[in-house]
PDB file of N, CA, C and O in Angstrom:
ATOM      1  N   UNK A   1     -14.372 -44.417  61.328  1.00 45.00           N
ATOM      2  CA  UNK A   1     -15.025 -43.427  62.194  1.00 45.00           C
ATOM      3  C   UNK A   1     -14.693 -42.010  61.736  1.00 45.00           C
ATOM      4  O   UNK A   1     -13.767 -41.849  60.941  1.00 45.00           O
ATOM      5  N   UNK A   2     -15.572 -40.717  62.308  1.00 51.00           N
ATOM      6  CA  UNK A   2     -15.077 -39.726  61.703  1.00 51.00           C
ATOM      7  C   UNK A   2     -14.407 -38.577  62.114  1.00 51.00           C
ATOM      8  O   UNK A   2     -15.191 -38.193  62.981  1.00 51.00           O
ATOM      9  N   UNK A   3     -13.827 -38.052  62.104  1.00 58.00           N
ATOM     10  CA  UNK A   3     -12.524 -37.201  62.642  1.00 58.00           C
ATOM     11  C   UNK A   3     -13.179 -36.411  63.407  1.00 58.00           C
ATOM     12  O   UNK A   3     -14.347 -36.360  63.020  1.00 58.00           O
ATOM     13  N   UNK A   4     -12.980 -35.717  64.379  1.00 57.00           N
ATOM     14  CA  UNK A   4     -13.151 -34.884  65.412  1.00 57.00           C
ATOM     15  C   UNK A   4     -12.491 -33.950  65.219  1.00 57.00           C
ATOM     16  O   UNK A   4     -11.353 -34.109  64.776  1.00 57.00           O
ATOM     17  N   UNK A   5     -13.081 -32.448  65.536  1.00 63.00           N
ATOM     18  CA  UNK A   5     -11.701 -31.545  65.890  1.00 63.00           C
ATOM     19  C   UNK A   5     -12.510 -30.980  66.461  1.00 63.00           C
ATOM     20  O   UNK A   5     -13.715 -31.191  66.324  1.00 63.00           O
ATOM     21  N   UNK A   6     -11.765 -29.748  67.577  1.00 64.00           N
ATOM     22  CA  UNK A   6     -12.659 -29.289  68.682  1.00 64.00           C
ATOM     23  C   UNK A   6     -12.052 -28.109  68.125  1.00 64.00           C
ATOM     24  O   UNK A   6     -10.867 -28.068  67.797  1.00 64.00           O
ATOM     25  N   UNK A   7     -13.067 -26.902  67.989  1.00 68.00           N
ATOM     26  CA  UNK A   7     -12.460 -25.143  67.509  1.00 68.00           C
ATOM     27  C   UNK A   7     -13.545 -24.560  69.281  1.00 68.00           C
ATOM     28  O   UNK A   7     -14.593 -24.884  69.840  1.00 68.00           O
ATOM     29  N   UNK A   8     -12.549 -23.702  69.466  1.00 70.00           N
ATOM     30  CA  UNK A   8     -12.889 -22.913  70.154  1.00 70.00           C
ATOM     31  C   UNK A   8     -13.696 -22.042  69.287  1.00 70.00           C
ATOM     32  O   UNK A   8     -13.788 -22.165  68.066  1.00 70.00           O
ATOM     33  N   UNK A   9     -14.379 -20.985  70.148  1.00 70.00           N
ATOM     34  CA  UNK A   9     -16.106 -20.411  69.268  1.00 70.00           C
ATOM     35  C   UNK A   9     -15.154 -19.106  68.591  1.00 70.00           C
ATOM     36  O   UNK A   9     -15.810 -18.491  67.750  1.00 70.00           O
ATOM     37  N   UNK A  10     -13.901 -18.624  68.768  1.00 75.00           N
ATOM     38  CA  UNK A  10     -12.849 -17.672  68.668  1.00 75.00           C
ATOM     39  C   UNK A  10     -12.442 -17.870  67.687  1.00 75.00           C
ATOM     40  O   UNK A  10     -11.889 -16.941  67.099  1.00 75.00           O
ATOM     41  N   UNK A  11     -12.523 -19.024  67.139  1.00 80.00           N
ATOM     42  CA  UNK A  11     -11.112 -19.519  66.186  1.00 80.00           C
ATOM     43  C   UNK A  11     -11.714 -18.835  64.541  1.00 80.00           C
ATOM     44  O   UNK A  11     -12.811 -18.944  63.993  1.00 80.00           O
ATOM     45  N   UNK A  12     -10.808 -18.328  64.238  1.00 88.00           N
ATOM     46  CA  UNK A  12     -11.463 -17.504  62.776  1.00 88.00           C
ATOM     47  C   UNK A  12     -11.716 -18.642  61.426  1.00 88.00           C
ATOM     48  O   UNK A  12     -10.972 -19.521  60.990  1.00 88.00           O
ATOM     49  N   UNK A  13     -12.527 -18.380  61.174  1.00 89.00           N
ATOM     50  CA  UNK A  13     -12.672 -19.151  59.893  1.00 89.00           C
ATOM     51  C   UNK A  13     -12.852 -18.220  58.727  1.00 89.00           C
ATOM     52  O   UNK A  13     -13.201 -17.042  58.810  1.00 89.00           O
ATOM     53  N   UNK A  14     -12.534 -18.982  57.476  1.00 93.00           N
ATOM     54  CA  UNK A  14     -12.778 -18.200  55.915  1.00 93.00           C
ATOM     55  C   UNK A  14     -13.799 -18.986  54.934  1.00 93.00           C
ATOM     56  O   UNK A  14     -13.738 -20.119  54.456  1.00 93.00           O
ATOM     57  N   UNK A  15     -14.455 -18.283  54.852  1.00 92.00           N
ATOM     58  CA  UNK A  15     -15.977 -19.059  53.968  1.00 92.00           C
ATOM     59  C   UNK A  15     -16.087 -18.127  52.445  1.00 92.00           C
ATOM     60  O   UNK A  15     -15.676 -16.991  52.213  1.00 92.00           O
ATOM     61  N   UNK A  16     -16.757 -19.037  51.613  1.00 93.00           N
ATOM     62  CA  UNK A  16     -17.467 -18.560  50.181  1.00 93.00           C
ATOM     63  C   UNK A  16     -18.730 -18.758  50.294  1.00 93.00           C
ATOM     64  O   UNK A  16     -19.295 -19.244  51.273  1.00 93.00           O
ATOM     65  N   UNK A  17     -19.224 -18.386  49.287  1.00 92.00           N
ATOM     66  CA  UNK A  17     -20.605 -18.320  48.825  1.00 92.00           C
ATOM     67  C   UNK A  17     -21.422 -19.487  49.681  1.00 92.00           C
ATOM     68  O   UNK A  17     -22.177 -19.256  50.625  1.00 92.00           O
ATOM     69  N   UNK A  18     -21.046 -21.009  49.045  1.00 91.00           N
ATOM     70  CA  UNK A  18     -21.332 -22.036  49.614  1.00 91.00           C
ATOM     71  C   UNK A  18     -21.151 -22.228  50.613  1.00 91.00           C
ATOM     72  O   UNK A  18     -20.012 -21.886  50.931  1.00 91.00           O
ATOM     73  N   UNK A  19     -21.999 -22.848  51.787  1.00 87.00           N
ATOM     74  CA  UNK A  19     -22.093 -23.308  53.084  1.00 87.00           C
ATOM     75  C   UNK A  19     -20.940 -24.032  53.442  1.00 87.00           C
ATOM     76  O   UNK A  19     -20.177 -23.675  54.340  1.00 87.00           O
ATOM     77  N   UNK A  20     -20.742 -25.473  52.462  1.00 86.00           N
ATOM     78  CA  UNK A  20     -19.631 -25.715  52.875  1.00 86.00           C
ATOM     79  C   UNK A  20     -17.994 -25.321  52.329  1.00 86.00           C
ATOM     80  O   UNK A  20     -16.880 -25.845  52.326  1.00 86.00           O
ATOM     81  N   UNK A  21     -18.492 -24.364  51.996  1.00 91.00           N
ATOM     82  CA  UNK A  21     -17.022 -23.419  51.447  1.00 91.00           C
ATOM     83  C   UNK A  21     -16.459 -22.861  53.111  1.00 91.00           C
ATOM     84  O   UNK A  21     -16.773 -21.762  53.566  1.00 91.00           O
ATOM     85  N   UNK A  22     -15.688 -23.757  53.764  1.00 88.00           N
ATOM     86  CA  UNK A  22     -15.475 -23.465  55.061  1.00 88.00           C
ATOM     87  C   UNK A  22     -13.760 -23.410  55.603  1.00 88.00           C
ATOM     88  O   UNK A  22     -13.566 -24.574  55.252  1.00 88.00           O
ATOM     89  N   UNK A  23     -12.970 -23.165  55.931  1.00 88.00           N
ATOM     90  CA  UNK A  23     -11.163 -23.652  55.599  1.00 88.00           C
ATOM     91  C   UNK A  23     -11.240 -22.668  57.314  1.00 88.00           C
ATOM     92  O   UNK A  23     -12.070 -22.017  57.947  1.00 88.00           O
ATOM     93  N   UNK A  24      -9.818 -23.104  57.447  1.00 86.00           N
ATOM     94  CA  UNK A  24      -9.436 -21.843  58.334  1.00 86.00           C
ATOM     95  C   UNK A  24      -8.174 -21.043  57.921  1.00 86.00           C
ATOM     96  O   UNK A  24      -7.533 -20.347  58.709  1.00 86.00           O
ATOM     97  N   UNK A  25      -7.911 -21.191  56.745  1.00 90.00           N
ATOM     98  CA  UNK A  25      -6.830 -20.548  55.726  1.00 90.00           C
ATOM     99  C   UNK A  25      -7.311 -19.711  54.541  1.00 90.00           C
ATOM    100  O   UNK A  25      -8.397 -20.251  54.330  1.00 90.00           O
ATOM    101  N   UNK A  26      -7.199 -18.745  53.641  1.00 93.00           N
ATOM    102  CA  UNK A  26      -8.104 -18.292  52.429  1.00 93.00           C
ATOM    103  C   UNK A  26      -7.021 -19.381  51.347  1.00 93.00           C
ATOM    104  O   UNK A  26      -7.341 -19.663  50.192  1.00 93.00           O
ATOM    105  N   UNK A  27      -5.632 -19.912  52.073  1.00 93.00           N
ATOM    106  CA  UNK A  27      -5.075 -20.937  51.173  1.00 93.00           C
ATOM    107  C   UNK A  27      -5.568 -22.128  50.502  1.00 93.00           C
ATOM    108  O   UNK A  27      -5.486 -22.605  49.370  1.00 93.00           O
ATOM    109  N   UNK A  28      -6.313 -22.549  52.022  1.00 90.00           N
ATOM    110  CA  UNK A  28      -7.077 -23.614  51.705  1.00 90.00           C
ATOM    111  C   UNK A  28      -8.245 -23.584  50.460  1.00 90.00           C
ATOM    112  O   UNK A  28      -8.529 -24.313  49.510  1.00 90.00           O
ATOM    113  N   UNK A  29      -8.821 -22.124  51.114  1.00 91.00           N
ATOM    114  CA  UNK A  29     -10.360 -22.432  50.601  1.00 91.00           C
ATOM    115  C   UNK A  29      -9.492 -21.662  48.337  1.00 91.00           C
ATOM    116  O   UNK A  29     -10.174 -21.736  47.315  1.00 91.00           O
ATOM    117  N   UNK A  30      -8.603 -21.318  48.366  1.00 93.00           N
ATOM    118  CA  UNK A  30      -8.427 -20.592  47.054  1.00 93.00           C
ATOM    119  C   UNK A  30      -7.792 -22.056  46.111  1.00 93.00           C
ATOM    120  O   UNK A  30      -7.900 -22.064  44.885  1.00 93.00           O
ATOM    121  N   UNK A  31      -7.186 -23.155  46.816  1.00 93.00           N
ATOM    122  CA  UNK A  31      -7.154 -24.417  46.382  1.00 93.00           C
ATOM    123  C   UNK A  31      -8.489 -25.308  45.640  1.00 93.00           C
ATOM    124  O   UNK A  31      -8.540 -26.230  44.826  1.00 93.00           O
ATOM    125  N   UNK A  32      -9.580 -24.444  46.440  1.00 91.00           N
ATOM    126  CA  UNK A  32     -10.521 -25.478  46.280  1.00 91.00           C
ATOM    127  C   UNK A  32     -11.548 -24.698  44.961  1.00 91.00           C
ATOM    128  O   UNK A  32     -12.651 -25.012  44.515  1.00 91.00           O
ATOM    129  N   UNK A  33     -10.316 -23.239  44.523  1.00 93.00           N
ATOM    130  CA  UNK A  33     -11.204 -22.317  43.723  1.00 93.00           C
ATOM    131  C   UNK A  33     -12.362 -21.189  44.362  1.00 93.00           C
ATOM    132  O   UNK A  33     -13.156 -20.579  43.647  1.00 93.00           O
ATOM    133  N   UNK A  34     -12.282 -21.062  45.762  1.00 93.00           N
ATOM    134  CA  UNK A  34     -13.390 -19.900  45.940  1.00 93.00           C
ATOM    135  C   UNK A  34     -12.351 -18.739  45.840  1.00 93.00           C
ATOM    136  O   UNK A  34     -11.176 -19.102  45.879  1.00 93.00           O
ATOM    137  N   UNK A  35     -12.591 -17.413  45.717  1.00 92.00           N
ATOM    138  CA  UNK A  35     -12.611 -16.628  45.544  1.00 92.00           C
ATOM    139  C   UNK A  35     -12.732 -15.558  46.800  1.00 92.00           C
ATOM    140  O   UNK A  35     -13.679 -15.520  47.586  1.00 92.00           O
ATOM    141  N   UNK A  36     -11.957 -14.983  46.813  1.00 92.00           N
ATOM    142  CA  UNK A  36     -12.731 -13.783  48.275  1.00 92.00           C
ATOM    143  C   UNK A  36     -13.392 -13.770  49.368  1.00 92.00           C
ATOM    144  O   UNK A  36     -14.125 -12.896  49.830  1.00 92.00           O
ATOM    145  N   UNK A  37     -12.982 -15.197  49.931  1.00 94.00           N
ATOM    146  CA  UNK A  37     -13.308 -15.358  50.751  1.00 94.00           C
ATOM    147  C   UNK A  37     -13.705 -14.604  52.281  1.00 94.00           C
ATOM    148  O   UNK A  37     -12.976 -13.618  52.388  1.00 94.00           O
ATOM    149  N   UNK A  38     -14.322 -14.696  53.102  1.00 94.00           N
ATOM    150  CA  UNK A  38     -14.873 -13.758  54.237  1.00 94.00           C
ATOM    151  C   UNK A  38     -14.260 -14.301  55.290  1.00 94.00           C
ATOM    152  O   UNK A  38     -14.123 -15.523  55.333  1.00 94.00           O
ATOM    153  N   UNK A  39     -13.736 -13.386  56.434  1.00 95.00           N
ATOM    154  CA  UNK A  39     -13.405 -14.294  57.553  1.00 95.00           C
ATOM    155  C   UNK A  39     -14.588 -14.205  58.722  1.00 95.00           C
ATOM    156  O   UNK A  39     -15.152 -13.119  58.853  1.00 95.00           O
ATOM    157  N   UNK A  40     -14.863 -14.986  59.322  1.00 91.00           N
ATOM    158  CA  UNK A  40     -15.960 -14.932  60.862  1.00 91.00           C
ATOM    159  C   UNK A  40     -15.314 -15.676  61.748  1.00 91.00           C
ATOM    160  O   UNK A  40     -14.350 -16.369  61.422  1.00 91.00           O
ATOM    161  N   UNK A  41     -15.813 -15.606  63.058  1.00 87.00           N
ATOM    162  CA  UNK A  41     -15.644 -16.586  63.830  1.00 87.00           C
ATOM    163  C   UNK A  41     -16.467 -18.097  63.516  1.00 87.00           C
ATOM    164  O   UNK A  41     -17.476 -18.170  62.815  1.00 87.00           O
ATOM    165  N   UNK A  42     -15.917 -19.069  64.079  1.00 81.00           N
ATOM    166  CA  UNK A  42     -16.078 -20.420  64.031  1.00 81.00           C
ATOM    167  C   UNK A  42     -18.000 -20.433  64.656  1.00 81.00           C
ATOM    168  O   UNK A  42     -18.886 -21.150  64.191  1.00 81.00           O
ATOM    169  N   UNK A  43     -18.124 -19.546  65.637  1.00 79.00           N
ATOM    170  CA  UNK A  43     -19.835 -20.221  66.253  1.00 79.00           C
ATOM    171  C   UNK A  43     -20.494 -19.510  64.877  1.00 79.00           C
ATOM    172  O   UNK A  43     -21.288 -20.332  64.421  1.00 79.00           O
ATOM    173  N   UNK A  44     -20.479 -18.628  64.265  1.00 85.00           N
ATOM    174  CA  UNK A  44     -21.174 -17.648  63.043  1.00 85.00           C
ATOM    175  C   UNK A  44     -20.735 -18.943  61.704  1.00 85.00           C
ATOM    176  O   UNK A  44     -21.692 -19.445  61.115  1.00 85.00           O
ATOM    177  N   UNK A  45     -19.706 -19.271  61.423  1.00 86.00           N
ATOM    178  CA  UNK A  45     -19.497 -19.789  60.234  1.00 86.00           C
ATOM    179  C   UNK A  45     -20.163 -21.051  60.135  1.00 86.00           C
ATOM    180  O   UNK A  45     -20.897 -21.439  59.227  1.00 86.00           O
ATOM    181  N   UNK A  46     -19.701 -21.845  61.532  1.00 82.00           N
ATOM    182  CA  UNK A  46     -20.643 -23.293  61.608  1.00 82.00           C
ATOM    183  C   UNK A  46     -21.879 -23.320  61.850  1.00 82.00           C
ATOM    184  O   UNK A  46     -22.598 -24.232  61.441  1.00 82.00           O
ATOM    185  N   UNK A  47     -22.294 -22.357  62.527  1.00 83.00           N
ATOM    186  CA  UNK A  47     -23.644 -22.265  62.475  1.00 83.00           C
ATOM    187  C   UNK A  47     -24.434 -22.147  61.279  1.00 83.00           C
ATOM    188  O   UNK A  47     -25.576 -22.605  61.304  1.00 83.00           O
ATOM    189  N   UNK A  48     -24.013 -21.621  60.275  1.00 87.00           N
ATOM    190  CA  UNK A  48     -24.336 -20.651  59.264  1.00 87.00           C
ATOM    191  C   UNK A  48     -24.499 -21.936  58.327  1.00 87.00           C
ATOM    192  O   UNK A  48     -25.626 -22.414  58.193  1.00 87.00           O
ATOM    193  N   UNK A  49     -23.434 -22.488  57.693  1.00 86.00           N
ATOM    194  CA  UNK A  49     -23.022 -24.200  57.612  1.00 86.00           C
ATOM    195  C   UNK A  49     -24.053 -24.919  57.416  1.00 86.00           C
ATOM    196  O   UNK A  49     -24.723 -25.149  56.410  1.00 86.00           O
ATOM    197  N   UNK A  50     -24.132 -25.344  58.770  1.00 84.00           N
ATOM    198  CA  UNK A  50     -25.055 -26.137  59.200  1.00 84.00           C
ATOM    199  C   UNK A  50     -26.624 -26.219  59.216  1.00 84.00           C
ATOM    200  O   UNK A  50     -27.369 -27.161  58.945  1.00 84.00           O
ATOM    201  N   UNK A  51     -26.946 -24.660  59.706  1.00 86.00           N
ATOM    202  CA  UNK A  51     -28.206 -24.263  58.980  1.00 86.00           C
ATOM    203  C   UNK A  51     -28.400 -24.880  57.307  1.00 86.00           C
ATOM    204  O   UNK A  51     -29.241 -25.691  56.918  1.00 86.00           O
ATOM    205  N   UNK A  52     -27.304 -24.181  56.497  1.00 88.00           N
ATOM    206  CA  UNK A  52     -27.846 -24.117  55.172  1.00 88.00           C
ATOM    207  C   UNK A  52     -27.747 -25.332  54.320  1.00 88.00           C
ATOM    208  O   UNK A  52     -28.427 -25.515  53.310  1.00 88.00           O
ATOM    209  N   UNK A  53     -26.500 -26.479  54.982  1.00 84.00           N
ATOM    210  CA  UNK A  53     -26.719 -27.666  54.618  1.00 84.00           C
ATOM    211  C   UNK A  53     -27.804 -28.648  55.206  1.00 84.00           C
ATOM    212  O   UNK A  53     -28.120 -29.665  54.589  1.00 84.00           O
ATOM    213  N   UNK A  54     -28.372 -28.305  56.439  1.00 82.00           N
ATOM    214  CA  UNK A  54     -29.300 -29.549  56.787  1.00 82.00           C
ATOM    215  C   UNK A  54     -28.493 -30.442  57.862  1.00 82.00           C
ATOM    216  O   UNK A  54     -28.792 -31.633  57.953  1.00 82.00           O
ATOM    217  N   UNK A  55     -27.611 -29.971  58.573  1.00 79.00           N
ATOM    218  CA  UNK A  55     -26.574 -30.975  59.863  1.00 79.00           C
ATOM    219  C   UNK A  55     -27.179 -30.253  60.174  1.00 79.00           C
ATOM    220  O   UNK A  55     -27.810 -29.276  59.767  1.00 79.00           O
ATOM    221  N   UNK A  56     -26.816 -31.190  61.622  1.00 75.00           N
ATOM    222  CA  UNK A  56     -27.554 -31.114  63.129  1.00 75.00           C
ATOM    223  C   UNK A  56     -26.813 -30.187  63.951  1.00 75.00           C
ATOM    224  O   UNK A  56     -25.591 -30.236  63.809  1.00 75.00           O
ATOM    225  N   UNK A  57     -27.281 -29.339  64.794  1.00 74.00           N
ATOM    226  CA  UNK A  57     -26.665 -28.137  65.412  1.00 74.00           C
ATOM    227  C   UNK A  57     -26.984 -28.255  66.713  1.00 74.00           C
ATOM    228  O   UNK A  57     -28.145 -27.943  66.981  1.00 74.00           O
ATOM    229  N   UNK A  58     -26.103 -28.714  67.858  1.00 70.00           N
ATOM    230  CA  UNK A  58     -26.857 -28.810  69.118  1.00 70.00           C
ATOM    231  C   UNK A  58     -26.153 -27.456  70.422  1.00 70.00           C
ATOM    232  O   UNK A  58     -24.979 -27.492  70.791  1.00 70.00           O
ATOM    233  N   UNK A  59     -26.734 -26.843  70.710  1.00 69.00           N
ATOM    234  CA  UNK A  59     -26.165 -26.207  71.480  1.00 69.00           C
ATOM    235  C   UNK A  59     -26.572 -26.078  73.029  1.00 69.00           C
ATOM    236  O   UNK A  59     -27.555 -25.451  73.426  1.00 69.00           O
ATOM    237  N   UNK A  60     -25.629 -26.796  73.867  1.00 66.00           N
ATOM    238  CA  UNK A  60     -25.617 -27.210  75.223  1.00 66.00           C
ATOM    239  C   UNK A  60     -25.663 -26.118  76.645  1.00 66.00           C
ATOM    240  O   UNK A  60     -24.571 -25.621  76.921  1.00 66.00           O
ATOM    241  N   UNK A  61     -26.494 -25.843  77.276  1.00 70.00           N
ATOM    242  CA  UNK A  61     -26.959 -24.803  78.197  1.00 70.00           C
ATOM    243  C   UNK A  61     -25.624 -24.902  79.332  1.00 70.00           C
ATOM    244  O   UNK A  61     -25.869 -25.789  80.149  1.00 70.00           O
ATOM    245  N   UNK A  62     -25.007 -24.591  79.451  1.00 68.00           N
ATOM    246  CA  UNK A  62     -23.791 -24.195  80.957  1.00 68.00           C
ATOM    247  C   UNK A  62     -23.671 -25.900  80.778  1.00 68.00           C
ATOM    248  O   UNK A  62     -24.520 -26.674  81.219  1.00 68.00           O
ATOM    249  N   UNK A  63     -23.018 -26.122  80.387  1.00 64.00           N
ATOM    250  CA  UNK A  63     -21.886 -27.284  80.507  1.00 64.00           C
ATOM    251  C   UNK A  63     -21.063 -27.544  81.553  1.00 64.00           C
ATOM    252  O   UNK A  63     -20.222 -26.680  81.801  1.00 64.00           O
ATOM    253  N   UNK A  64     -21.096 -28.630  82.307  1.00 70.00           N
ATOM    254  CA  UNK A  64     -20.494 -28.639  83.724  1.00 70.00           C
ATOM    255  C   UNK A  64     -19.514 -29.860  83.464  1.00 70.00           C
ATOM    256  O   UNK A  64     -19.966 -30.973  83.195  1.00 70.00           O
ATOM    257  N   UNK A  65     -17.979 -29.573  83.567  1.00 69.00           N
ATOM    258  CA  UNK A  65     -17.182 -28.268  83.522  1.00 69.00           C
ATOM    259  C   UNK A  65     -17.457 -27.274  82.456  1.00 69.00           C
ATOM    260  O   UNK A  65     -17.602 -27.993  81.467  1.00 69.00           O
ATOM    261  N   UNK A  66     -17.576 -26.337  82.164  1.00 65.00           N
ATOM    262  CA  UNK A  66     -17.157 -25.474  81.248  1.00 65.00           C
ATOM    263  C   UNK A  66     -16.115 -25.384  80.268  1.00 65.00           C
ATOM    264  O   UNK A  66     -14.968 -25.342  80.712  1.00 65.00           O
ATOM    265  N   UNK A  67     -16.322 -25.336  78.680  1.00 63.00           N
ATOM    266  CA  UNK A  67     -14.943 -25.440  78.254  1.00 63.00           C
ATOM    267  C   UNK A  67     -13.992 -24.271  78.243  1.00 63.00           C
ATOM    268  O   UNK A  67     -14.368 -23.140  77.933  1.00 63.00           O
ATOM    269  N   UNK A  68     -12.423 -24.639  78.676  1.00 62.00           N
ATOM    270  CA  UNK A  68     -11.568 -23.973  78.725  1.00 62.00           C
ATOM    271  C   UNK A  68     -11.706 -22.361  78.362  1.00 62.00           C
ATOM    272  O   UNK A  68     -11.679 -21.513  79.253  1.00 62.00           O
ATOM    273  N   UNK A  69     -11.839 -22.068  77.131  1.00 58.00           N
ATOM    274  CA  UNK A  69     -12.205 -20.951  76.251  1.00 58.00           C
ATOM    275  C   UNK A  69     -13.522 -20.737  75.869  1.00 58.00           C
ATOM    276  O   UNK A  69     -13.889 -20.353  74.758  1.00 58.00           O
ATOM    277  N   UNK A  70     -14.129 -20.964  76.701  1.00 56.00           N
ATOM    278  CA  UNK A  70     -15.592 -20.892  76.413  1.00 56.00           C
ATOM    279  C   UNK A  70     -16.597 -21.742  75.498  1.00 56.00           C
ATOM    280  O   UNK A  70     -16.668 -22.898  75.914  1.00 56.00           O
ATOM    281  N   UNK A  71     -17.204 -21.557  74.638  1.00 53.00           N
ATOM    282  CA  UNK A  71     -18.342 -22.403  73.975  1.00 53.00           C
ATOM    283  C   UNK A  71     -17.256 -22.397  72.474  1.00 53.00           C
ATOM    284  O   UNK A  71     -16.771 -21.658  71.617  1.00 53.00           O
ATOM    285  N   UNK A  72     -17.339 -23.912  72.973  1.00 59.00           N
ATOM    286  CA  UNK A  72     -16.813 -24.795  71.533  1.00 59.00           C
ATOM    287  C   UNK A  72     -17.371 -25.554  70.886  1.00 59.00           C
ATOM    288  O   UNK A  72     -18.447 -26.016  71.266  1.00 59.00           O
ATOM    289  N   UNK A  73     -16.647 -26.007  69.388  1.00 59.00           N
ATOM    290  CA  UNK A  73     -17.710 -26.164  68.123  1.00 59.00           C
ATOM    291  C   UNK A  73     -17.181 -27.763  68.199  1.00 59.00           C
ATOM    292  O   UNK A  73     -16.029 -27.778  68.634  1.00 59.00           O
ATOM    293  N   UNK A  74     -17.630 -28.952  67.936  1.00 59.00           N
ATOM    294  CA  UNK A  74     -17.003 -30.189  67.646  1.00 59.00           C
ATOM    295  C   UNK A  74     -17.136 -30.706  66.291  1.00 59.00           C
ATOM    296  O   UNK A  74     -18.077 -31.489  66.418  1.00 59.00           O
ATOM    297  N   UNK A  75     -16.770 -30.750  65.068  1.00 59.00           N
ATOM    298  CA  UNK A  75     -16.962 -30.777  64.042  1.00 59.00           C
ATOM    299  C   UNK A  75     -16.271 -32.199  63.657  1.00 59.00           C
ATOM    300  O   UNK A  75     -15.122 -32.547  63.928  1.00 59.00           O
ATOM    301  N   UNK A  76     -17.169 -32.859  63.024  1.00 62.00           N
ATOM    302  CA  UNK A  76     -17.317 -34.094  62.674  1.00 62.00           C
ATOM    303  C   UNK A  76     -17.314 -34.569  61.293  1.00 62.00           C
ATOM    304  O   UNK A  76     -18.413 -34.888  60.840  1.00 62.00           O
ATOM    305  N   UNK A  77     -16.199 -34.689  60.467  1.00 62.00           N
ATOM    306  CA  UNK A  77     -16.191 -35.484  59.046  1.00 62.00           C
ATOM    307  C   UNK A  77     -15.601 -36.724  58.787  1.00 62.00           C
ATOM    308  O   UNK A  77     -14.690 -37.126  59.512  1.00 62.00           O
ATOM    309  N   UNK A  78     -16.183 -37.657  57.436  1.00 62.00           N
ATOM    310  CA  UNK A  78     -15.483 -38.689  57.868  1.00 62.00           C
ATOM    311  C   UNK A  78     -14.265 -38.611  56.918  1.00 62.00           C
ATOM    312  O   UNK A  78     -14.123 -37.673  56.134  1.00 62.00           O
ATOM    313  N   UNK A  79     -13.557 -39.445  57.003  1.00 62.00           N
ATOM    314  CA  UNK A  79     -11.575 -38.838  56.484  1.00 62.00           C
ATOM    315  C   UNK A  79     -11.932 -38.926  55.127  1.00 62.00           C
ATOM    316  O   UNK A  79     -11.109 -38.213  54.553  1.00 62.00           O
ATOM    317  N   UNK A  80     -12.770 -39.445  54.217  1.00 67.00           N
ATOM    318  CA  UNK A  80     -13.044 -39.620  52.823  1.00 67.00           C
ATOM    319  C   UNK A  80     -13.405 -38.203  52.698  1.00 67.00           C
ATOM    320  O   UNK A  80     -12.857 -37.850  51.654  1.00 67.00           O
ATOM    321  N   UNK A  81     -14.005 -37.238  53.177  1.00 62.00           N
ATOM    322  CA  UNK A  81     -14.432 -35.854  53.105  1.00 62.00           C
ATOM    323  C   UNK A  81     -13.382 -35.387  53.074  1.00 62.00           C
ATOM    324  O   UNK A  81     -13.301 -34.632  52.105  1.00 62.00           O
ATOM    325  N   UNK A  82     -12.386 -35.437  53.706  1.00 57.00           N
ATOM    326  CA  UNK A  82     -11.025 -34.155  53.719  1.00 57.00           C
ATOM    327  C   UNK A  82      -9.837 -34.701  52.515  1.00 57.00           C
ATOM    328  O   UNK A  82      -8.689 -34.256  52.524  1.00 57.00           O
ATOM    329  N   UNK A  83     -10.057 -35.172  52.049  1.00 56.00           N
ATOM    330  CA  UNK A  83      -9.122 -35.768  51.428  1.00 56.00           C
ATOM    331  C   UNK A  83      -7.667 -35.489  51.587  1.00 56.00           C
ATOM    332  O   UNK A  83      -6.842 -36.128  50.934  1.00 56.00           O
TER     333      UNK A  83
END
């Protein structure tokens, strides 16, 4: 099955060129060879992502309860992806 993680819409992320050039470290993403990476928030980066790869993007009208910190991202890979 494939991993879950829940980011609040706050949580900063660091991206490259490529869509899925995505980390929440510039450690991570300079491991993987990008370069200069940019920081955004998590709703701008996954969105952005997701647009340009072709995943599905659903975004849910007032959610009852509400999450904690407001509108959160649920990001879904399967463990062969993260290595």
């Amino acid at each position: 099955p494939p991993r879950s993680t829940l980011f609040p819409y706050t949580t900063l992320f660091r991206s490259g060129p490529a869509p899925e050039d995505l980390a929440q470290t510039t450690a991570e993403l300079a491991d993987r060879g990008v370069a200069d990476p940019v920081t955004e928030r998590a709703d701008a980066a996954l969105a952005r992502a997701a647009a340009m790869t072709g995943a599905q993007l659903y975004f849910v009208p007032d959610p009852d309860p509400a999450p904690e910190d407001g509108v959160c991202a649920l990001l879904r890979v399967p463990d062969s992806a993260v290595g």
